[in-house]
GROMACS .gro file of C-alpha atoms in nm:
model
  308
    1UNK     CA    1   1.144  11.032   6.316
    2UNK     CA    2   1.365  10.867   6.545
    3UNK     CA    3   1.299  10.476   6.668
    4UNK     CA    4   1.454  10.585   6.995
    5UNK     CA    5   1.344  10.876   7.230
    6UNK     CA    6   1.648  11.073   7.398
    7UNK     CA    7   1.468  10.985   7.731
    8UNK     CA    8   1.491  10.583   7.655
    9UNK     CA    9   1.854  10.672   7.568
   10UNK     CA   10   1.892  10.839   7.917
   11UNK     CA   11   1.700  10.534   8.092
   12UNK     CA   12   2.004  10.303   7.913
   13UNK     CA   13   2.271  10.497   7.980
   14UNK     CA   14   2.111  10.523   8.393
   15UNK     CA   15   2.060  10.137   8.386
   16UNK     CA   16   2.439  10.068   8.281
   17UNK     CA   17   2.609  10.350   8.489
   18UNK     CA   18   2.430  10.159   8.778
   19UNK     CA   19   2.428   9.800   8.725
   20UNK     CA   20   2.119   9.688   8.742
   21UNK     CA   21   1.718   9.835   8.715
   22UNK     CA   22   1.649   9.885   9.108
   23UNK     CA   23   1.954  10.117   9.127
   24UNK     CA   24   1.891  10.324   8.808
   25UNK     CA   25   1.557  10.405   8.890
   26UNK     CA   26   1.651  10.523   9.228
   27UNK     CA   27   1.830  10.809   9.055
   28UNK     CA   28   1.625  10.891   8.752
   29UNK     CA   29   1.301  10.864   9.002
   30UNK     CA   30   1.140  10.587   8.769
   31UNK     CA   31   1.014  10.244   8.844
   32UNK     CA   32   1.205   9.989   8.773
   33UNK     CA   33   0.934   9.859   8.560
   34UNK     CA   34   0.968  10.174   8.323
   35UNK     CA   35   1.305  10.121   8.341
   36UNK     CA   36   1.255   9.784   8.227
   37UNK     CA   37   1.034   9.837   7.964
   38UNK     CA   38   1.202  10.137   7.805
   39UNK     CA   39   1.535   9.913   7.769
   40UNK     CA   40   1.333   9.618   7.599
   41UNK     CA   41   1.142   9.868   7.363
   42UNK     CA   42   1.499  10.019   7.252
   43UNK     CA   43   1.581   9.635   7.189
   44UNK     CA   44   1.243   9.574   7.009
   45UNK     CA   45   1.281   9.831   6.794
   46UNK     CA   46   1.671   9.816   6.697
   47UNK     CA   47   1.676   9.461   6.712
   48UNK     CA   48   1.955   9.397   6.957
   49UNK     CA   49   2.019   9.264   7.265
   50UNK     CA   50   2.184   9.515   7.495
   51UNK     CA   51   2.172   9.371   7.850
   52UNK     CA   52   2.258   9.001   7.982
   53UNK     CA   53   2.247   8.934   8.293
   54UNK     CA   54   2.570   8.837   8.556
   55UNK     CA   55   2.485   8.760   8.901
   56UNK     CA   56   2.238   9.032   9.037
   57UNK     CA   57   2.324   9.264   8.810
   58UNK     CA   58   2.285   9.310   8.450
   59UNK     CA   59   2.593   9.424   8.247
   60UNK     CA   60   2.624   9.564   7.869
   61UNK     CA   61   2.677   9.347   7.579
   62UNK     CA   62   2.891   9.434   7.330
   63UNK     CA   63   2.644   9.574   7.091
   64UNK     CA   64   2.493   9.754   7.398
   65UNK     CA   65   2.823   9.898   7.512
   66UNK     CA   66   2.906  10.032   7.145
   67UNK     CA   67   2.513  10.202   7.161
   68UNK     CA   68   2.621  10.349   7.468
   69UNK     CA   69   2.874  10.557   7.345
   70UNK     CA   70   2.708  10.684   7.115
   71UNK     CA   71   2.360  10.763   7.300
   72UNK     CA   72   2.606  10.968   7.522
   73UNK     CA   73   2.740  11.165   7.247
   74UNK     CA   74   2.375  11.265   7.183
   75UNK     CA   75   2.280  11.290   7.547
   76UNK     CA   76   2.611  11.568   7.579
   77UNK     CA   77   2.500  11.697   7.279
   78UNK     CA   78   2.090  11.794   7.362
   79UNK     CA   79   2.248  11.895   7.716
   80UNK     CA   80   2.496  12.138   7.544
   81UNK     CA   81   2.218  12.274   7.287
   82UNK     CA   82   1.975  12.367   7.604
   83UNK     CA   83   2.302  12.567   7.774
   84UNK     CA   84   2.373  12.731   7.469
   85UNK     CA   85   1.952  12.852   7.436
   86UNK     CA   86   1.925  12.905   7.784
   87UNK     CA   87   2.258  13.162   7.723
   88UNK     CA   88   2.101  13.282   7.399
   89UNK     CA   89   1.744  13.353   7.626
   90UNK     CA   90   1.975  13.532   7.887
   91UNK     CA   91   2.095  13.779   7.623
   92UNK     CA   92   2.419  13.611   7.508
   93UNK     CA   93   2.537  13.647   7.145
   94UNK     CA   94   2.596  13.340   6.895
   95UNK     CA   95   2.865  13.561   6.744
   96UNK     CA   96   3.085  13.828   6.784
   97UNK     CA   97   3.294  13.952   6.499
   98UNK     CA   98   3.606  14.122   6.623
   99UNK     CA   99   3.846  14.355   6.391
  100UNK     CA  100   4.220  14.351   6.484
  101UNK     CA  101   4.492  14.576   6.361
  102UNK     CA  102   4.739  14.340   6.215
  103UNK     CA  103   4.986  14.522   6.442
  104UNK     CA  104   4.877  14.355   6.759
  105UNK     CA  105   5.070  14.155   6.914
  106UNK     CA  106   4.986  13.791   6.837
  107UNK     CA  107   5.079  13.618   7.154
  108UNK     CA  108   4.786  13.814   7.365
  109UNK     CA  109   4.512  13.752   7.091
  110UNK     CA  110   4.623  13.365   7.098
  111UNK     CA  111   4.548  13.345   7.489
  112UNK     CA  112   4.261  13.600   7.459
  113UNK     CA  113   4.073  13.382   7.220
  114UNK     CA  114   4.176  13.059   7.371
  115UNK     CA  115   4.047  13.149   7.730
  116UNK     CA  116   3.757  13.290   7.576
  117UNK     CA  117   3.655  12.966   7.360
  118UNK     CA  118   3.660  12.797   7.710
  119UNK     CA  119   3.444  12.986   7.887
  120UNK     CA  120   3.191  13.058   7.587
  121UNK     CA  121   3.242  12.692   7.319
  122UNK     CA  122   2.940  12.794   7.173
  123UNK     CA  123   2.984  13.167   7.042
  124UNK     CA  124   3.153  13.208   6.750
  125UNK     CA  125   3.407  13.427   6.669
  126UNK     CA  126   3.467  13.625   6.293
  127UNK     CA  127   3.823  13.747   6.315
  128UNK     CA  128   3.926  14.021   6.083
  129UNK     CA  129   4.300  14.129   6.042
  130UNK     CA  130   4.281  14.484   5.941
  131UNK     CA  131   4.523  14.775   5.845
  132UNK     CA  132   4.539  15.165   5.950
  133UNK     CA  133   4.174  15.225   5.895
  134UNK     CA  134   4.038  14.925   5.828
  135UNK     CA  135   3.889  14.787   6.194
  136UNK     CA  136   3.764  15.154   6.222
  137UNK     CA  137   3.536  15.127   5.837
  138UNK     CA  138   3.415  14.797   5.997
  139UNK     CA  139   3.284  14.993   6.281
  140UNK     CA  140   3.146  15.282   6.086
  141UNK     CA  141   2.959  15.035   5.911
  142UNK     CA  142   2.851  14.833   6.209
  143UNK     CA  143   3.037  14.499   6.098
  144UNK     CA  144   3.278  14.500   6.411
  145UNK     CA  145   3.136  14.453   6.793
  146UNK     CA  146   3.474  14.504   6.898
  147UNK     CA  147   3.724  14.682   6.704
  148UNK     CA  148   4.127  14.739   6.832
  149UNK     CA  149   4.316  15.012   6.634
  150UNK     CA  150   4.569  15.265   6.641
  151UNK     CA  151   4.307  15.533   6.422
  152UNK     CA  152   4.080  15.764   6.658
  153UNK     CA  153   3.718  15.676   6.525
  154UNK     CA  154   3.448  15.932   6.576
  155UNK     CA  155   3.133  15.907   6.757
  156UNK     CA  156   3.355  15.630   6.918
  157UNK     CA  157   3.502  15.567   7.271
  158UNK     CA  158   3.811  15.390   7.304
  159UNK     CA  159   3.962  15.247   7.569
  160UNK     CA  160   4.426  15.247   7.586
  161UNK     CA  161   4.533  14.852   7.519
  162UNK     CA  162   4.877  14.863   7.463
  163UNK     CA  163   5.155  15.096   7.267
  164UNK     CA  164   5.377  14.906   7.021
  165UNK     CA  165   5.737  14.980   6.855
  166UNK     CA  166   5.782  14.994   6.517
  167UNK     CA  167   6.171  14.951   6.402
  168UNK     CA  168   6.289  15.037   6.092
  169UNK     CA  169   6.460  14.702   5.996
  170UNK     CA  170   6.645  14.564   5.692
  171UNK     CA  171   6.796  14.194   5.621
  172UNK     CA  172   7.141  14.184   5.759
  173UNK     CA  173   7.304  14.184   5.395
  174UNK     CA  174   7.069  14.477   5.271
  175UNK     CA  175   7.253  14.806   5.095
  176UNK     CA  176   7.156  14.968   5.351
  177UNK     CA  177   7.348  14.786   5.625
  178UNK     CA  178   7.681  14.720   5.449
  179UNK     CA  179   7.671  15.127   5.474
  180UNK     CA  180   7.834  15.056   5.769
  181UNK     CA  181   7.750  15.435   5.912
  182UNK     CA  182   7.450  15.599   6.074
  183UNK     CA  183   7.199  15.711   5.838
  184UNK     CA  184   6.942  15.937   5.759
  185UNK     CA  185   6.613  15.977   5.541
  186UNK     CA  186   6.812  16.106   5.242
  187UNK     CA  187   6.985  15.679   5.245
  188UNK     CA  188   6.626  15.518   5.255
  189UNK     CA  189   6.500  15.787   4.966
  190UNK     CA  190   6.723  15.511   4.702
  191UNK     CA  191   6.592  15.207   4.827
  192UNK     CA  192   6.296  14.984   4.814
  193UNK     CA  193   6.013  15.044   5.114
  194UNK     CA  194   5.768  14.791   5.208
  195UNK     CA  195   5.422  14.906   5.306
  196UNK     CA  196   5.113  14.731   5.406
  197UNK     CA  197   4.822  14.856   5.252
  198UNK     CA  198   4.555  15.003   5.417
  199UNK     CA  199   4.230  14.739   5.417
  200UNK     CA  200   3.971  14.972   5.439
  201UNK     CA  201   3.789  15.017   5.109
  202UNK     CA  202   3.605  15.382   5.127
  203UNK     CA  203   3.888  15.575   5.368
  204UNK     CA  204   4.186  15.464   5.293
  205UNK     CA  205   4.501  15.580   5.454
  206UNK     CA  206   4.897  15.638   5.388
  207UNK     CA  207   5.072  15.633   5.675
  208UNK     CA  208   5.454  15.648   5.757
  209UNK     CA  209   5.745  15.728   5.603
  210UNK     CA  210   5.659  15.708   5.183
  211UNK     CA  211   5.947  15.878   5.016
  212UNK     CA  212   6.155  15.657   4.880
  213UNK     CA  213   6.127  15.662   4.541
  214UNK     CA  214   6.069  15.237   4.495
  215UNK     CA  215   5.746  15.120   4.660
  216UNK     CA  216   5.596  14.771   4.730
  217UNK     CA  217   5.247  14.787   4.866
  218UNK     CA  218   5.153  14.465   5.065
  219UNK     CA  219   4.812  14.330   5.134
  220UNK     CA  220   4.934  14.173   5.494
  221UNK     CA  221   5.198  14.242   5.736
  222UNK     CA  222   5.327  13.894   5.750
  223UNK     CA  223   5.406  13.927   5.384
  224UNK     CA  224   5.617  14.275   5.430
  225UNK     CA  225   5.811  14.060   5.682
  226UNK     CA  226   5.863  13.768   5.454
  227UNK     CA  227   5.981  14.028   5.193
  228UNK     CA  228   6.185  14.151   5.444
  229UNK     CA  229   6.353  13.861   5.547
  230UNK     CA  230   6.458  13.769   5.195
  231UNK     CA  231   6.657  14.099   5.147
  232UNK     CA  232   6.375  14.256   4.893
  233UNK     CA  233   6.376  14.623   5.117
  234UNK     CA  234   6.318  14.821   5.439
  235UNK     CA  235   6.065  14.857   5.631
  236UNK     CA  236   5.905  14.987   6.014
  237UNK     CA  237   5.739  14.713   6.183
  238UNK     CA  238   5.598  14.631   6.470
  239UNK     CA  239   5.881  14.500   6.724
  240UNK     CA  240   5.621  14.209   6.885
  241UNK     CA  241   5.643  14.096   6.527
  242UNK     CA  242   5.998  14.069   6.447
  243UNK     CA  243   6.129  13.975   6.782
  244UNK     CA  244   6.231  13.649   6.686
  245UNK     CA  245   6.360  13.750   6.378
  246UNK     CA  246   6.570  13.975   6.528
  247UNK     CA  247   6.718  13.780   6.831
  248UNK     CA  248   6.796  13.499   6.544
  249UNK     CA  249   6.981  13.777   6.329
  250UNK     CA  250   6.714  13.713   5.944
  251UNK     CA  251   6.655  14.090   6.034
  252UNK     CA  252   6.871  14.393   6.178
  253UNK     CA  253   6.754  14.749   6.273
  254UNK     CA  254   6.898  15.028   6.049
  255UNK     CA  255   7.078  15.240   6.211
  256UNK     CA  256   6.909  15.579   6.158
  257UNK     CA  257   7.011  15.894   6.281
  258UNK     CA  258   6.632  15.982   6.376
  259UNK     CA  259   6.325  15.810   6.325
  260UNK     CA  260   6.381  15.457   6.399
  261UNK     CA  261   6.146  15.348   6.635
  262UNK     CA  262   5.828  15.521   6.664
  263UNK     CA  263   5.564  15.412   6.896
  264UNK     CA  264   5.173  15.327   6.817
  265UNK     CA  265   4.896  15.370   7.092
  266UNK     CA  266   4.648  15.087   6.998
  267UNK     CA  267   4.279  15.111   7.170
  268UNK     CA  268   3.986  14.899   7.229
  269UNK     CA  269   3.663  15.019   7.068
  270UNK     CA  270   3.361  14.883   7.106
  271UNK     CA  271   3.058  14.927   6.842
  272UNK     CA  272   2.747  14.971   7.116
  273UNK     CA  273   2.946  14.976   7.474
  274UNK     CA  274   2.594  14.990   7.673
  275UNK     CA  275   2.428  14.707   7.423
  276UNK     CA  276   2.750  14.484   7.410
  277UNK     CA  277   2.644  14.151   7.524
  278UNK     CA  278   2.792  13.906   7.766
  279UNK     CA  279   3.024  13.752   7.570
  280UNK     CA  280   3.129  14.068   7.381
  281UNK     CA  281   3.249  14.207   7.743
  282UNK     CA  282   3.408  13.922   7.805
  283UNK     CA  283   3.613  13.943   7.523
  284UNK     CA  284   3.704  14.240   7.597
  285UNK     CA  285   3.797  14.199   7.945
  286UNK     CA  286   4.005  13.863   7.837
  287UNK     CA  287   4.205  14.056   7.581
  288UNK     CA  288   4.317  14.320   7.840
  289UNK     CA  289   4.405  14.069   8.068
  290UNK     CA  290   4.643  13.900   7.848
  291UNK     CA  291   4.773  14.208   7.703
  292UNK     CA  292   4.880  14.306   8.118
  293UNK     CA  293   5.008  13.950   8.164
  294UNK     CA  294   5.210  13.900   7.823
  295UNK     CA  295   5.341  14.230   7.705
  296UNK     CA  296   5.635  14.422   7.859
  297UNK     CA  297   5.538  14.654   8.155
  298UNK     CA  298   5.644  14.944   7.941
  299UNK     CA  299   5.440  14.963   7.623
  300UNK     CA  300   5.160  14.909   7.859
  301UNK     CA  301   4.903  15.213   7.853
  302UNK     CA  302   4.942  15.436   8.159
  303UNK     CA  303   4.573  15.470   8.267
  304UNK     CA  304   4.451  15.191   8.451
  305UNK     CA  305   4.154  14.994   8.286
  306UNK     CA  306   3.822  14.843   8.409
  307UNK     CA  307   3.556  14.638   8.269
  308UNK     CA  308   3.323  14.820   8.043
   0.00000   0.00000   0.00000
């Protein structure tokens, strides 16, 4: 067991922040003889001196100032562990794992979770990147609280978030592009495609165009765009991703006939909507609000959205 209680810790950290006994125990509504004797039992015990006196006051020494800082540590730390149980009592959740379609866009999941961690340090958060039907197995199987994807899940109710472009997109020098003409499906048919696999394990899905007759199958979207970048095929991808690439000229849209943007509607899902907890909602509520303040007005969803 500890030498020192946390309350003798509190008394030295009073007596310090206050300059002298009579003053402390003013504020911590103690005598200043407990005050007293709490300060010379930390000293007993530890075998230090942590107060000399100056004038009327009594200031730290430097063994006592170095204790200091780190009885406040603890003192910050039991405060923060009674917040977080009195949350926990109040029905708040120590964790909330969230599934994300890779295709979101990663600017409005950065604030999301950033704003979130502020208002809730103490709840952690399990990320998962998924594919097509991934996010939606996780739900099925009751590993996701909070789930955004672009696949309908049944028994589910999802909510619009945002509708993202995917551009069929080639490195500048690629076959395809030194072409030099508008093409069509019959072009792509004799080159490479890059696809990112689907990570759901039990319902796996193709989606896309899949006819060419070489294939790559990639595990993560930033990989496909790597790939991309280094001239190795075509690809669609989700614009928020590439937008960079593209302004800088490492990737170029192929000129198709038809087909070369297509449009996603991704939605918000939640596992139990009546039994989400606090910090589940909030989530929620912080990832719609940087989707409306981040993303372009137009791939925003038409129907206006409210806190579930």
């Amino acid at each position: 067991m500890p030498k020192v209680t946390l309350l003798q810790w509190q008394m030295l950290a009073a007596v310090a922040d206050h300059g002298g006994f009579a003053k402390a125990a003013d504020v911590v509504h103690r005598s200043p003889s407990t005050l007293n004797h709490a300060i010379h039992k930390i000293e007993e015990q530890l075998g230090v001196v942590l107060f000399e006196p100056k004038g009327r006051q009594v200031v730290l020494t430097e063994a006592g100032r170095l204790l200091l800082r780190r009885a406040r540590q603890l003192i910050e730390n039991a405060a923060s562990l009674e917040d977080v149980a009195e949350r926990l009592a109040g029905g708040l959740e120590a964790e909330i794992s969230l599934a994300v379609d890779q295709i979101f866009p990663a600017d409005p999941l950065a604030e999301a979770l950033t704003r979130f961690s502020e208002a809730f340090p103490h709840v952690r958060v399990q990320l998962h990147e998924t594919v097509l039907n991934g996010a939606v197995e996780m739900l099925y199987e009751g590993r996701a609280d909070l789930a955004i994807s672009a696949i309908d899940a049944q028994g589910f109710l999802g909510q619009p978030v945002v509708d993202v472009a995917f551009i069929a997109v080639a490195h500048p020098e690629h076959p395809l592009h030194r072409l030099q003409r508008e093409l069509d499906l019959r072009d792509l048919e004799r080159y490479r495609q890059l696809v990112t696999r689907d990570s759901a394990v039990r319902h796996r899905l193709d989606a896309g165009w899949l006819k060419a007759e070489q294939r790559w199958t990639l595990s993560h979207l930033s990989t496909t765009i790597d790939m991309l970048e280094r001239g190795l095929g075509f690809a669609w991808v989700p614009e928020p991703r590439i937008h960079r690439a593209l302004q800088q000229g490492r990737l170029k849209a192929l000129p198709l006939r038809a087909g070369g943007v297509r449009r996603v509607s991704l939605q918000m899902i939640y596992r139990d909507i009546d039994g989400a907890g606090p910090a589940t909602r909030a989530l929620a509520d912080e990832l719609m609000a940087s989707v409306a303040a981040t993303c372009p007005r137009e791939s925003l969803p038409s129907v206006p959205h409210s806190s579930m």
